[in-house]
mmCIF file of C-alpha atoms in Angstrom:
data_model
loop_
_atom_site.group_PDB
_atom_site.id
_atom_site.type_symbol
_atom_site.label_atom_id
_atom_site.label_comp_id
_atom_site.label_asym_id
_atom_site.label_seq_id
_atom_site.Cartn_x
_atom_site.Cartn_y
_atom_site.Cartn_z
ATOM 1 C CA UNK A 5 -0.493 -5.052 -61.395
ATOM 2 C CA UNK A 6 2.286 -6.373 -58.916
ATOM 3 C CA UNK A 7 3.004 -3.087 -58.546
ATOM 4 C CA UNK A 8 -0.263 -1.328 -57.535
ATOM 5 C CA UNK A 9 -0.297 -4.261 -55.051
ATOM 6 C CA UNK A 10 2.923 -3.637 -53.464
ATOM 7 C CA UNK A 11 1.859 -0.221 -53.159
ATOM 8 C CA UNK A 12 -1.475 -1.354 -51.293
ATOM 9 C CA UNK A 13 0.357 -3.881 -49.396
ATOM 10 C CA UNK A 14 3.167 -1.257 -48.179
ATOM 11 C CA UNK A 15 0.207 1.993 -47.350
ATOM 12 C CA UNK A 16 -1.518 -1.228 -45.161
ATOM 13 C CA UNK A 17 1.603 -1.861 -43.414
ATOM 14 C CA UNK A 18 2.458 1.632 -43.050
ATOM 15 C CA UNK A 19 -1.055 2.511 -41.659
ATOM 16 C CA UNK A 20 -0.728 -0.558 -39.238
ATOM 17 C CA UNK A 21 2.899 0.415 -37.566
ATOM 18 C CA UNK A 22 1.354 4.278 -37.149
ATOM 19 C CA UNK A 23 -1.145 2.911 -35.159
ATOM 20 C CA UNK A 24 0.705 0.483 -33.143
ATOM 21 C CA UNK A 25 2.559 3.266 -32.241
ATOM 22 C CA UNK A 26 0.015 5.665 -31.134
ATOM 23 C CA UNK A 27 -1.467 3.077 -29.249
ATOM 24 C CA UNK A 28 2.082 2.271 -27.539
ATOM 25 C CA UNK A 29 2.608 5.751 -25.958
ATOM 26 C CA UNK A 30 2.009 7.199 -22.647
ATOM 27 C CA UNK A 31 -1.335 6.511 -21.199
ATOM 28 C CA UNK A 32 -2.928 8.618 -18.024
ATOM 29 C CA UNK A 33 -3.151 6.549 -15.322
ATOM 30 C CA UNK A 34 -7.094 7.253 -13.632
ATOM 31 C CA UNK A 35 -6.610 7.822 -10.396
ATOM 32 C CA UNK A 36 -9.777 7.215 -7.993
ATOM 33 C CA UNK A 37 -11.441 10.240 -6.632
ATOM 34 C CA UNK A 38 -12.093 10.094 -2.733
ATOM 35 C CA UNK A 39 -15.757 11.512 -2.241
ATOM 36 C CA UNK A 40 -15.651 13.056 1.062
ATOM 37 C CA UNK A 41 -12.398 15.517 -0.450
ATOM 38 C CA UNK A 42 -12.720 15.597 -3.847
ATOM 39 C CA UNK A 43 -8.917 14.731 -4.395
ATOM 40 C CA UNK A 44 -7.710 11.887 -6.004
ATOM 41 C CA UNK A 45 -6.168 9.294 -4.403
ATOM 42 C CA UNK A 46 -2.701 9.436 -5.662
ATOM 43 C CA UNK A 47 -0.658 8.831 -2.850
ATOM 44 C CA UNK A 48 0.425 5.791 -0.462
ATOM 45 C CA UNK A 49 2.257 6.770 2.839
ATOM 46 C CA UNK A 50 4.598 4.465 4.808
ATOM 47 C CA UNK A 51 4.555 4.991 8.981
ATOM 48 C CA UNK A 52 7.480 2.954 9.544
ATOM 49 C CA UNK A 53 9.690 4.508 6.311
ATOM 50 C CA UNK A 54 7.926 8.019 6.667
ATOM 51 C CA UNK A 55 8.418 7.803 3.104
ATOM 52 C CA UNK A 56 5.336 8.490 0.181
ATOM 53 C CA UNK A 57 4.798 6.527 -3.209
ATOM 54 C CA UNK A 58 3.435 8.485 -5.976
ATOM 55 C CA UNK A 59 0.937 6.075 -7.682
ATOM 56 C CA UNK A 60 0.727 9.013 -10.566
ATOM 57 C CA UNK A 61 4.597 9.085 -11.302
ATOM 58 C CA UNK A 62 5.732 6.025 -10.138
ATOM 59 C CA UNK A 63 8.083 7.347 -7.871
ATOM 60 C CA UNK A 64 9.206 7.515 -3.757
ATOM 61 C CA UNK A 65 9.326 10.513 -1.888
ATOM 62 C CA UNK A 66 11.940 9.846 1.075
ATOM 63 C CA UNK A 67 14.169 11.598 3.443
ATOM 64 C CA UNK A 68 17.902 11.625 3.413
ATOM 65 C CA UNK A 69 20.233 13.325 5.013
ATOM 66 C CA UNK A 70 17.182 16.238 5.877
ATOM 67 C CA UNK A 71 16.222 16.314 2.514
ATOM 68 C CA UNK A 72 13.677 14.997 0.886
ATOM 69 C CA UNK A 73 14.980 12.869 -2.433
ATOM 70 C CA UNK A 74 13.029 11.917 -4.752
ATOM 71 C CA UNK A 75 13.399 7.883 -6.905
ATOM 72 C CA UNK A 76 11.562 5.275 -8.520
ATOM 73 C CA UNK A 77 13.390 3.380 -5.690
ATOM 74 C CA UNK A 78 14.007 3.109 -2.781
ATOM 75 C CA UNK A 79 17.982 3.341 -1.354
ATOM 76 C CA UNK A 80 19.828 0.230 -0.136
ATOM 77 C CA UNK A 81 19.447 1.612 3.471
ATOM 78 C CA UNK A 82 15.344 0.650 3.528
ATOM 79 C CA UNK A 83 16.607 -2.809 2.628
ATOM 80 C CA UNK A 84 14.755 -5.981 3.978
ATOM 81 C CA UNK A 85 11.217 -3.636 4.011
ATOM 82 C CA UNK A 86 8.282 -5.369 2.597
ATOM 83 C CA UNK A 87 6.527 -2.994 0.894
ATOM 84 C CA UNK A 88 3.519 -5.237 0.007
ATOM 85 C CA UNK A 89 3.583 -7.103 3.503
ATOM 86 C CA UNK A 90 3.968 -3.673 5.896
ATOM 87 C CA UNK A 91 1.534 -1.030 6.442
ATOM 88 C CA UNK A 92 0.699 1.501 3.776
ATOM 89 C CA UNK A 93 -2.116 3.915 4.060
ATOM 90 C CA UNK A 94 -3.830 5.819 1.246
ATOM 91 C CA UNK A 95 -3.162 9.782 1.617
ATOM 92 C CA UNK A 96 -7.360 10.842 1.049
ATOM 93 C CA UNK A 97 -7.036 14.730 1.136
ATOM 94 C CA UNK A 98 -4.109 15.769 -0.741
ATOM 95 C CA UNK A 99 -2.861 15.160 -4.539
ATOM 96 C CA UNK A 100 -0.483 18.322 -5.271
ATOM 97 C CA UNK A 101 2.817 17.290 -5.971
ATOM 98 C CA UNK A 102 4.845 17.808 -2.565
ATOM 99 C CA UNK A 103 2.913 15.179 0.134
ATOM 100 C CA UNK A 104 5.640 15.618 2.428
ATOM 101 C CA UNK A 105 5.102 18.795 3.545
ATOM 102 C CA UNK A 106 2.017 17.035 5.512
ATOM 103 C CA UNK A 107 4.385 14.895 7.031
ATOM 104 C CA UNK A 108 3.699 15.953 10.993
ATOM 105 C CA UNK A 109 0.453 15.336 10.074
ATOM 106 C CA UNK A 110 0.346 12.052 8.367
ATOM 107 C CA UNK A 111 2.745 10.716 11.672
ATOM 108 C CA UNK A 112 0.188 11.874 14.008
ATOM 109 C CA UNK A 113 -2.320 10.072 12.540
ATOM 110 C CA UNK A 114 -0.629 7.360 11.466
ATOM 111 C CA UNK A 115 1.813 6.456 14.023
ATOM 112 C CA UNK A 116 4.819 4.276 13.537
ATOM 113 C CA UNK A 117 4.125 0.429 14.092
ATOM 114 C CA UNK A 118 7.131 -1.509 15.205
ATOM 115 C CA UNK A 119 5.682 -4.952 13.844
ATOM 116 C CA UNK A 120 4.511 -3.192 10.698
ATOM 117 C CA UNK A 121 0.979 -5.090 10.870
ATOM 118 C CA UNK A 122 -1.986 -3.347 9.918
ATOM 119 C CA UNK A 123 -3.392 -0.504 11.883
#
Protein backbone atom coordinates (compact mmCIF):
# COMPACT_ATOMS: atom_id res chain seq x y z
CA UNK A 1 0.00 0.00 0.00
CA UNK A 2 2.80 2.64 0.88
CA UNK A 3 3.93 1.94 -2.23
CA UNK A 4 0.99 2.49 -4.65
CA UNK A 5 0.82 5.77 -2.64
CA UNK A 6 4.21 6.94 -3.26
CA UNK A 7 3.59 6.21 -6.73
CA UNK A 8 0.31 8.48 -6.69
CA UNK A 9 1.99 10.99 -4.62
CA UNK A 10 5.18 11.20 -7.08
CA UNK A 11 2.71 11.11 -10.80
CA UNK A 12 0.80 14.26 -8.67
CA UNK A 13 3.96 15.98 -8.17
CA UNK A 14 5.25 15.20 -11.46
CA UNK A 15 2.00 16.40 -13.19
CA UNK A 16 2.16 19.64 -10.99
CA UNK A 17 6.00 20.77 -11.91
CA UNK A 18 4.97 20.03 -15.89
CA UNK A 19 2.50 22.45 -15.56
CA UNK A 20 4.21 25.04 -13.62
CA UNK A 21 6.45 24.95 -16.26
CA UNK A 22 4.31 25.36 -19.21
CA UNK A 23 2.70 28.02 -17.55
CA UNK A 24 6.25 29.74 -16.82
CA UNK A 25 7.32 30.14 -20.50
CA UNK A 26 7.18 32.85 -22.95
CA UNK A 27 3.91 34.59 -23.21
CA UNK A 28 2.85 37.01 -26.38
CA UNK A 29 2.61 40.23 -25.28
CA UNK A 30 -1.07 41.78 -27.00
CA UNK A 31 -0.25 44.66 -28.45
CA UNK A 32 -3.25 47.26 -29.05
CA UNK A 33 -4.43 47.69 -32.55
CA UNK A 34 -4.76 51.46 -33.68
CA UNK A 35 -8.18 51.64 -35.68
CA UNK A 36 -7.61 54.29 -38.12
CA UNK A 37 -4.23 51.95 -39.53
CA UNK A 38 -4.82 48.71 -38.62
CA UNK A 39 -1.21 48.30 -37.11
CA UNK A 40 -0.49 47.61 -33.77
CA UNK A 41 0.86 49.87 -31.60
CA UNK A 42 4.21 48.48 -30.87
CA UNK A 43 6.39 51.25 -30.87
CA UNK A 44 7.30 54.42 -28.58
CA UNK A 45 9.51 57.17 -30.25
CA UNK A 46 11.71 59.65 -28.35
CA UNK A 47 12.08 63.45 -30.11
CA UNK A 48 14.78 64.50 -27.96
CA UNK A 49 16.88 60.85 -28.13
CA UNK A 50 15.58 60.17 -31.80
CA UNK A 51 15.75 56.83 -30.44
CA UNK A 52 12.53 53.98 -30.63
CA UNK A 53 11.49 51.39 -27.83
CA UNK A 54 10.14 48.21 -29.03
CA UNK A 55 7.24 47.45 -26.58
CA UNK A 56 7.14 43.81 -28.51
CA UNK A 57 10.91 42.92 -27.81
CA UNK A 58 11.77 44.93 -25.13
CA UNK A 59 14.44 46.57 -26.73
CA UNK A 60 15.92 50.38 -27.98
CA UNK A 61 16.55 51.21 -31.36
CA UNK A 62 19.30 54.12 -31.27
CA UNK A 63 21.92 55.72 -33.33
CA UNK A 64 25.61 55.53 -32.82
CA UNK A 65 28.25 56.42 -34.59
CA UNK A 66 25.65 56.46 -38.02
CA UNK A 67 24.43 53.28 -37.21
CA UNK A 68 21.62 52.26 -35.82
CA UNK A 69 22.38 49.72 -32.63
CA UNK A 70 20.14 47.89 -31.30
CA UNK A 71 19.85 47.09 -26.79
CA UNK A 72 17.58 46.45 -24.10
CA UNK A 73 19.40 49.65 -22.92
CA UNK A 74 20.23 52.47 -23.46
CA UNK A 75 24.31 53.58 -23.56
CA UNK A 76 25.87 55.63 -20.74
CA UNK A 77 25.95 58.64 -23.19
CA UNK A 78 21.79 59.17 -22.87
CA UNK A 79 22.55 59.34 -19.16
CA UNK A 80 20.45 61.69 -16.84
CA UNK A 81 17.23 61.14 -19.55
CA UNK A 82 14.01 60.46 -17.89
CA UNK A 83 12.41 58.18 -19.86
CA UNK A 84 9.09 58.17 -17.89
CA UNK A 85 9.23 62.06 -17.19
CA UNK A 86 10.22 63.25 -21.09
CA UNK A 87 8.17 63.05 -24.09
CA UNK A 88 7.42 59.77 -25.78
CA UNK A 89 4.94 59.40 -28.53
CA UNK A 90 3.24 56.21 -29.71
CA UNK A 91 4.40 55.30 -33.47
CA UNK A 92 0.33 54.61 -34.88
CA UNK A 93 1.11 53.47 -38.52
CA UNK A 94 3.98 51.24 -38.53
CA UNK A 95 4.82 47.77 -36.63
CA UNK A 96 7.49 45.99 -39.06
CA UNK A 97 10.57 45.50 -37.41
CA UNK A 98 12.92 48.49 -38.65
CA UNK A 99 10.93 51.95 -37.26
CA UNK A 100 13.87 53.87 -37.99
CA UNK A 101 13.81 53.97 -41.40
CA UNK A 102 10.71 56.51 -40.77
CA UNK A 103 12.93 58.52 -38.88
CA UNK A 104 12.71 61.98 -41.18
CA UNK A 105 9.35 61.44 -40.77
CA UNK A 106 8.71 60.85 -37.17
CA UNK A 107 11.20 64.30 -36.58
CA UNK A 108 9.00 66.27 -38.73
CA UNK A 109 6.18 65.54 -36.94
CA UNK A 110 7.44 65.30 -33.82
CA UNK A 111 9.97 67.90 -33.40
CA UNK A 112 12.64 67.99 -30.78
CA UNK A 113 11.54 69.74 -27.42
CA UNK A 114 14.38 71.28 -25.52
CA UNK A 115 12.43 71.12 -22.06
CA UNK A 116 11.21 67.64 -22.93
CA UNK A 117 7.51 68.54 -21.68
CA UNK A 118 4.70 67.22 -23.44
CA UNK A 119 3.81 68.26 -26.92
Amino acid sequence: MKKFTFIIFFLFISGVSNSFAQSTGATSTKLLIDKKTNCQIRYYYYPNLQAYFDLLKNVFYYQENGSWNISETLPKNYGGYSLYKMNHVSIRDYDDDEPYKNLDTHKKLYPFNFRGTKM
